[in-house]
CSV table of N, CA and C in Angstrom, one decimal:
chain,number,residue,atom,x,y,z
A,1,UNK,N,-9.9,-9.5,17.8
A,1,UNK,CA,-9.6,-9.6,16.3
A,1,UNK,C,-10.9,-9.9,15.6
A,2,UNK,N,-11.8,-10.7,16.2
A,2,UNK,CA,-13.1,-11.1,15.6
A,2,UNK,C,-13.9,-10.0,15.1
A,3,UNK,N,-13.9,-8.8,15.8
A,3,UNK,CA,-14.7,-7.7,15.3
A,3,UNK,C,-14.1,-7.2,13.9
A,4,UNK,N,-12.8,-7.4,13.7
A,4,UNK,CA,-12.2,-6.9,12.4
A,4,UNK,C,-12.6,-7.9,11.3
A,5,UNK,N,-13.2,-9.0,11.6
A,5,UNK,CA,-13.6,-10.0,10.5
A,5,UNK,C,-14.7,-9.4,9.7
A,6,UNK,N,-15.4,-8.4,10.2
A,6,UNK,CA,-16.5,-7.7,9.5
A,6,UNK,C,-16.0,-6.6,8.6
A,7,UNK,N,-14.7,-6.3,8.6
A,7,UNK,CA,-14.2,-5.2,7.7
A,7,UNK,C,-14.4,-5.6,6.3
A,8,UNK,N,-14.6,-4.6,5.4
A,8,UNK,CA,-14.9,-4.9,4.0
A,8,UNK,C,-13.8,-5.7,3.3
A,9,UNK,N,-12.6,-5.5,3.7
A,9,UNK,CA,-11.5,-6.2,2.9
A,9,UNK,C,-11.0,-7.5,3.6
A,10,UNK,N,-11.7,-7.9,4.6
A,10,UNK,CA,-11.3,-9.2,5.3
A,10,UNK,C,-11.4,-10.4,4.4
A,11,UNK,N,-12.5,-10.5,3.6
A,11,UNK,CA,-12.7,-11.7,2.8
A,11,UNK,C,-11.6,-11.8,1.7
A,12,UNK,N,-11.2,-10.6,1.2
A,12,UNK,CA,-10.1,-10.6,0.2
A,12,UNK,C,-8.8,-11.1,0.8
A,13,UNK,N,-8.6,-10.7,2.1
A,13,UNK,CA,-7.4,-11.2,2.8
A,13,UNK,C,-7.4,-12.7,2.9
A,14,UNK,N,-8.6,-13.2,3.4
A,14,UNK,CA,-8.7,-14.7,3.6
A,14,UNK,C,-8.5,-15.4,2.3
A,15,UNK,N,-9.1,-14.9,1.2
A,15,UNK,CA,-8.9,-15.5,-0.1
A,15,UNK,C,-7.4,-15.5,-0.5
A,16,UNK,N,-6.7,-14.4,-0.2
A,16,UNK,CA,-5.3,-14.4,-0.6
A,16,UNK,C,-4.5,-15.4,0.3
A,17,UNK,N,-4.9,-15.6,1.5
A,17,UNK,CA,-4.2,-16.6,2.3
A,17,UNK,C,-4.3,-18.0,1.7
A,18,UNK,N,-5.5,-18.3,1.2
A,18,UNK,CA,-5.8,-19.6,0.6
A,18,UNK,C,-5.0,-19.7,-0.7
A,19,UNK,N,-5.1,-18.7,-1.5
A,19,UNK,CA,-4.4,-18.7,-2.8
A,19,UNK,C,-2.9,-18.8,-2.7
A,20,UNK,N,-2.3,-18.1,-1.8
A,20,UNK,CA,-0.9,-18.1,-1.6
A,20,UNK,C,-0.4,-19.3,-0.7
A,21,UNK,N,-1.3,-20.2,-0.4
A,21,UNK,CA,-1.0,-21.4,0.4
A,21,UNK,C,-0.3,-21.1,1.7
A,22,UNK,N,-0.7,-20.1,2.4
A,22,UNK,CA,-0.2,-19.7,3.7
A,22,UNK,C,-0.9,-20.5,4.8
A,23,UNK,N,-2.0,-21.2,4.4
A,23,UNK,CA,-2.7,-22.0,5.4
A,23,UNK,C,-2.5,-23.5,5.1
A,24,UNK,N,-2.5,-24.3,6.1
A,24,UNK,CA,-2.5,-25.7,5.8
A,24,UNK,C,-3.8,-26.2,5.3
A,25,UNK,N,-3.9,-27.5,4.9
A,25,UNK,CA,-5.1,-28.0,4.2
A,25,UNK,C,-6.3,-27.9,5.1
A,26,UNK,N,-6.2,-28.2,6.3
A,26,UNK,CA,-7.4,-28.0,7.2
A,26,UNK,C,-7.8,-26.6,7.3
A,27,UNK,N,-6.9,-25.7,7.6
A,27,UNK,CA,-7.2,-24.3,7.7
A,27,UNK,C,-7.8,-23.7,6.4
A,28,UNK,N,-7.3,-24.1,5.3
A,28,UNK,CA,-7.8,-23.6,4.0
A,28,UNK,C,-9.2,-24.1,3.8
A,29,UNK,N,-9.5,-25.3,4.2
A,29,UNK,CA,-10.9,-25.8,4.1
A,29,UNK,C,-11.8,-25.0,4.9
A,30,UNK,N,-11.4,-24.7,6.1
A,30,UNK,CA,-12.3,-24.0,7.1
A,30,UNK,C,-12.4,-22.5,6.5
A,31,UNK,N,-11.3,-22.0,6.0
A,31,UNK,CA,-11.4,-20.6,5.4
A,31,UNK,C,-12.4,-20.6,4.3
A,32,UNK,N,-12.3,-21.6,3.4
A,32,UNK,CA,-13.3,-21.6,2.3
A,32,UNK,C,-14.7,-21.7,2.7
A,33,UNK,N,-15.0,-22.5,3.8
A,33,UNK,CA,-16.3,-22.6,4.3
A,33,UNK,C,-16.7,-21.2,4.9
A,34,UNK,N,-15.8,-20.5,5.6
A,34,UNK,CA,-16.1,-19.2,6.1
A,34,UNK,C,-16.5,-18.2,5.0
A,35,UNK,N,-15.7,-18.3,4.0
A,35,UNK,CA,-16.0,-17.4,2.8
A,35,UNK,C,-17.3,-17.7,2.2
A,36,UNK,N,-17.7,-18.9,2.1
A,36,UNK,CA,-18.9,-19.3,1.4
A,36,UNK,C,-20.1,-19.2,2.3
A,37,UNK,N,-20.0,-19.5,3.6
A,37,UNK,CA,-21.2,-19.6,4.4
A,37,UNK,C,-21.1,-18.6,5.6
A,38,UNK,N,-20.0,-17.9,5.8
A,38,UNK,CA,-19.9,-17.0,6.9
A,38,UNK,C,-19.3,-17.6,8.2
A,39,UNK,N,-18.7,-16.7,9.0
A,39,UNK,CA,-18.0,-17.1,10.2
A,39,UNK,C,-18.9,-17.9,11.1
A,40,UNK,N,-20.2,-17.5,11.2
A,40,UNK,CA,-21.1,-18.2,12.2
A,40,UNK,C,-21.5,-19.6,11.8
A,41,UNK,N,-21.1,-20.0,10.5
A,41,UNK,CA,-21.4,-21.4,10.1
A,41,UNK,C,-20.4,-22.3,10.6
A,42,UNK,N,-19.3,-21.8,11.2
A,42,UNK,CA,-18.2,-22.7,11.7
A,42,UNK,C,-18.6,-23.2,13.1
A,43,UNK,N,-18.1,-24.4,13.3
A,43,UNK,CA,-18.3,-25.0,14.7
A,43,UNK,C,-17.3,-24.3,15.6
A,44,UNK,N,-17.4,-24.5,16.9
A,44,UNK,CA,-16.5,-23.9,17.8
A,44,UNK,C,-15.0,-24.3,17.6
A,45,UNK,N,-14.8,-25.6,17.3
A,45,UNK,CA,-13.5,-26.1,17.0
A,45,UNK,C,-13.0,-25.4,15.7
A,46,UNK,N,-13.8,-25.3,14.7
A,46,UNK,CA,-13.4,-24.7,13.4
A,46,UNK,C,-13.1,-23.2,13.7
A,47,UNK,N,-13.9,-22.5,14.5
A,47,UNK,CA,-13.6,-21.1,14.8
A,47,UNK,C,-12.3,-21.0,15.4
A,48,UNK,N,-11.9,-21.9,16.4
A,48,UNK,CA,-10.7,-21.8,17.0
A,48,UNK,C,-9.5,-22.0,16.1
A,49,UNK,N,-9.6,-23.0,15.2
A,49,UNK,CA,-8.6,-23.2,14.2
A,49,UNK,C,-8.5,-22.0,13.3
A,50,UNK,N,-9.6,-21.5,12.8
A,50,UNK,CA,-9.6,-20.3,11.9
A,50,UNK,C,-9.0,-19.1,12.6
A,51,UNK,N,-9.4,-18.8,13.8
A,51,UNK,CA,-8.9,-17.7,14.6
A,51,UNK,C,-7.4,-17.8,14.8
A,52,UNK,N,-6.9,-19.0,15.1
A,52,UNK,CA,-5.5,-19.1,15.3
A,52,UNK,C,-4.7,-18.9,14.0
A,53,UNK,N,-5.3,-19.4,12.9
A,53,UNK,CA,-4.6,-19.2,11.6
A,53,UNK,C,-4.6,-17.7,11.2
A,54,UNK,N,-5.6,-17.0,11.5
A,54,UNK,CA,-5.6,-15.6,11.2
A,54,UNK,C,-4.6,-14.9,12.1
A,55,UNK,N,-4.6,-15.2,13.4
A,55,UNK,CA,-3.7,-14.6,14.3
A,55,UNK,C,-2.2,-14.8,13.9
A,56,UNK,N,-2.0,-16.0,13.4
A,56,UNK,CA,-0.6,-16.4,13.0
A,56,UNK,C,-0.2,-15.7,11.7
A,57,UNK,N,-1.2,-15.3,10.9
A,57,UNK,CA,-0.9,-14.8,9.6
A,57,UNK,C,-1.3,-13.3,9.5
A,58,UNK,N,-1.2,-12.6,10.6
A,58,UNK,CA,-1.6,-11.2,10.6
A,58,UNK,C,-0.6,-10.4,11.5
A,59,UNK,N,-0.6,-9.1,11.3
A,59,UNK,CA,0.2,-8.2,12.1
A,59,UNK,C,-0.8,-7.2,12.7
A,60,UNK,N,-0.8,-7.1,14.0
A,60,UNK,CA,-1.8,-6.2,14.6
A,60,UNK,C,-1.6,-4.7,14.3
A,61,UNK,N,-0.4,-4.3,14.4
A,61,UNK,CA,-0.1,-2.9,14.1
A,61,UNK,C,1.3,-2.8,13.5
A,62,UNK,N,1.5,-1.7,12.8
A,62,UNK,CA,2.7,-1.4,12.1
A,62,UNK,C,3.9,-1.3,13.1
A,63,UNK,N,5.0,-1.9,12.9
A,63,UNK,CA,6.1,-2.0,13.8
A,63,UNK,C,6.8,-0.6,13.9
A,64,UNK,N,6.5,0.3,12.9
A,64,UNK,CA,7.1,1.6,12.9
A,64,UNK,C,6.2,2.7,13.5
A,65,UNK,N,5.0,2.8,13.0
A,65,UNK,CA,4.1,3.9,13.4
A,65,UNK,C,3.0,3.5,14.4
A,66,UNK,N,2.8,2.2,14.6
A,66,UNK,CA,1.9,1.6,15.5
A,66,UNK,C,0.4,1.7,15.1
A,67,UNK,N,0.2,2.2,13.8
A,67,UNK,CA,-1.2,2.2,13.3
A,67,UNK,C,-1.7,0.8,13.0
A,68,UNK,N,-3.0,0.6,13.1
A,68,UNK,CA,-3.5,-0.7,12.7
A,68,UNK,C,-3.3,-0.9,11.2
A,69,UNK,N,-2.9,-2.1,10.8
A,69,UNK,CA,-2.7,-2.4,9.4
A,69,UNK,C,-4.0,-3.0,8.8
A,70,UNK,N,-4.5,-2.4,7.7
A,70,UNK,CA,-5.7,-2.9,7.1
A,70,UNK,C,-5.5,-4.2,6.5
A,71,UNK,N,-6.6,-5.0,6.4
A,71,UNK,CA,-6.5,-6.3,5.8
A,71,UNK,C,-5.9,-6.2,4.4
A,72,UNK,N,-6.2,-5.2,3.6
A,72,UNK,CA,-5.8,-5.1,2.3
A,72,UNK,C,-4.2,-4.9,2.2
A,73,UNK,N,-3.6,-4.6,3.3
A,73,UNK,CA,-2.1,-4.5,3.3
A,73,UNK,C,-1.4,-5.6,4.1
A,74,UNK,N,-2.2,-6.5,4.6
A,74,UNK,CA,-1.7,-7.5,5.5
A,74,UNK,C,-0.7,-8.4,4.9
A,75,UNK,N,-0.9,-9.0,3.8
A,75,UNK,CA,0.0,-9.9,3.2
A,75,UNK,C,1.4,-9.2,3.0
A,76,UNK,N,1.3,-8.0,2.5
A,76,UNK,CA,2.6,-7.2,2.3
A,76,UNK,C,3.3,-7.0,3.6
A,77,UNK,N,2.5,-6.7,4.6
A,77,UNK,CA,3.1,-6.5,6.0
A,77,UNK,C,3.7,-7.7,6.5
A,78,UNK,N,3.1,-8.9,6.2
A,78,UNK,CA,3.7,-10.1,6.7
A,78,UNK,C,5.1,-10.3,6.0
A,79,UNK,N,5.2,-9.9,4.7
A,79,UNK,CA,6.4,-10.1,3.9
A,79,UNK,C,7.4,-9.1,4.2
A,80,UNK,N,7.1,-7.9,4.7
A,80,UNK,CA,8.1,-6.8,4.8
A,80,UNK,C,8.5,-6.6,6.2
A,81,UNK,N,8.1,-7.5,7.1
A,81,UNK,CA,8.6,-7.3,8.5
A,81,UNK,C,7.6,-6.6,9.4
A,82,UNK,N,6.4,-6.4,9.0
A,82,UNK,CA,5.3,-5.8,9.8
A,82,UNK,C,5.1,-4.3,9.7
A,83,UNK,N,5.4,-3.8,8.5
A,83,UNK,CA,5.2,-2.4,8.2
A,83,UNK,C,3.9,-2.1,7.4
A,84,UNK,N,3.2,-1.0,7.7
A,84,UNK,CA,2.1,-0.6,6.9
A,84,UNK,C,2.6,-0.2,5.6
A,85,UNK,N,1.7,0.0,4.6
A,85,UNK,CA,2.1,0.4,3.3
A,85,UNK,C,2.9,1.7,3.2
A,86,UNK,N,2.4,2.7,4.0
A,86,UNK,CA,3.1,4.0,4.0
A,86,UNK,C,4.5,3.9,4.6
A,87,UNK,N,4.7,3.2,5.7
A,87,UNK,CA,6.0,3.0,6.4
A,87,UNK,C,6.9,2.2,5.5
A,88,UNK,N,6.4,1.2,4.8
A,88,UNK,CA,7.2,0.4,3.9
A,88,UNK,C,7.7,1.3,2.8
A,89,UNK,N,6.8,2.1,2.2
A,89,UNK,CA,7.2,3.0,1.2
A,89,UNK,C,8.3,4.0,1.6
A,90,UNK,N,8.1,4.5,2.8
A,90,UNK,CA,9.0,5.5,3.4
A,90,UNK,C,10.4,4.8,3.6
A,91,UNK,N,10.4,3.6,4.2
A,91,UNK,CA,11.6,2.9,4.4
A,91,UNK,C,12.3,2.6,3.1
A,92,UNK,N,11.6,2.2,2.1
A,92,UNK,CA,12.2,1.9,0.8
A,92,UNK,C,12.9,3.2,0.2
A,93,UNK,N,12.2,4.3,0.3
A,93,UNK,CA,12.7,5.6,-0.2
A,93,UNK,C,14.0,5.9,0.6
A,94,UNK,N,14.0,5.7,1.9
A,94,UNK,CA,15.2,6.0,2.7
A,94,UNK,C,16.4,5.1,2.3
A,95,UNK,N,16.1,3.8,2.0
A,95,UNK,CA,17.1,2.9,1.6
A,95,UNK,C,17.7,3.2,0.2
A,96,UNK,N,16.9,3.9,-0.6
A,96,UNK,CA,17.4,4.3,-2.0
A,96,UNK,C,18.4,5.4,-1.9
A,97,UNK,N,18.3,6.2,-0.9
A,97,UNK,CA,19.2,7.4,-0.8
A,97,UNK,C,20.5,7.1,-0.2
């Protein structure tokens, strides 16, 4: 997962985790430090806490199509049962019919 931390939209995802209060106080503080100073500024203990928080608040792949879910869709995927944006849209259309 750490290699995905370099993705362009990862910082936005972490900011959204903080804003939506999905992280506890300690995790949020570490996340803010990571955003301000970078992942390498974290101690090994902080990295472990941060990595666990990200792991707990992310979905590796879409439950329907198995594609990797981009960070920009991650919050929505957490809320919709683990679907990427396309599959969630498709599922919504199917439910309307």
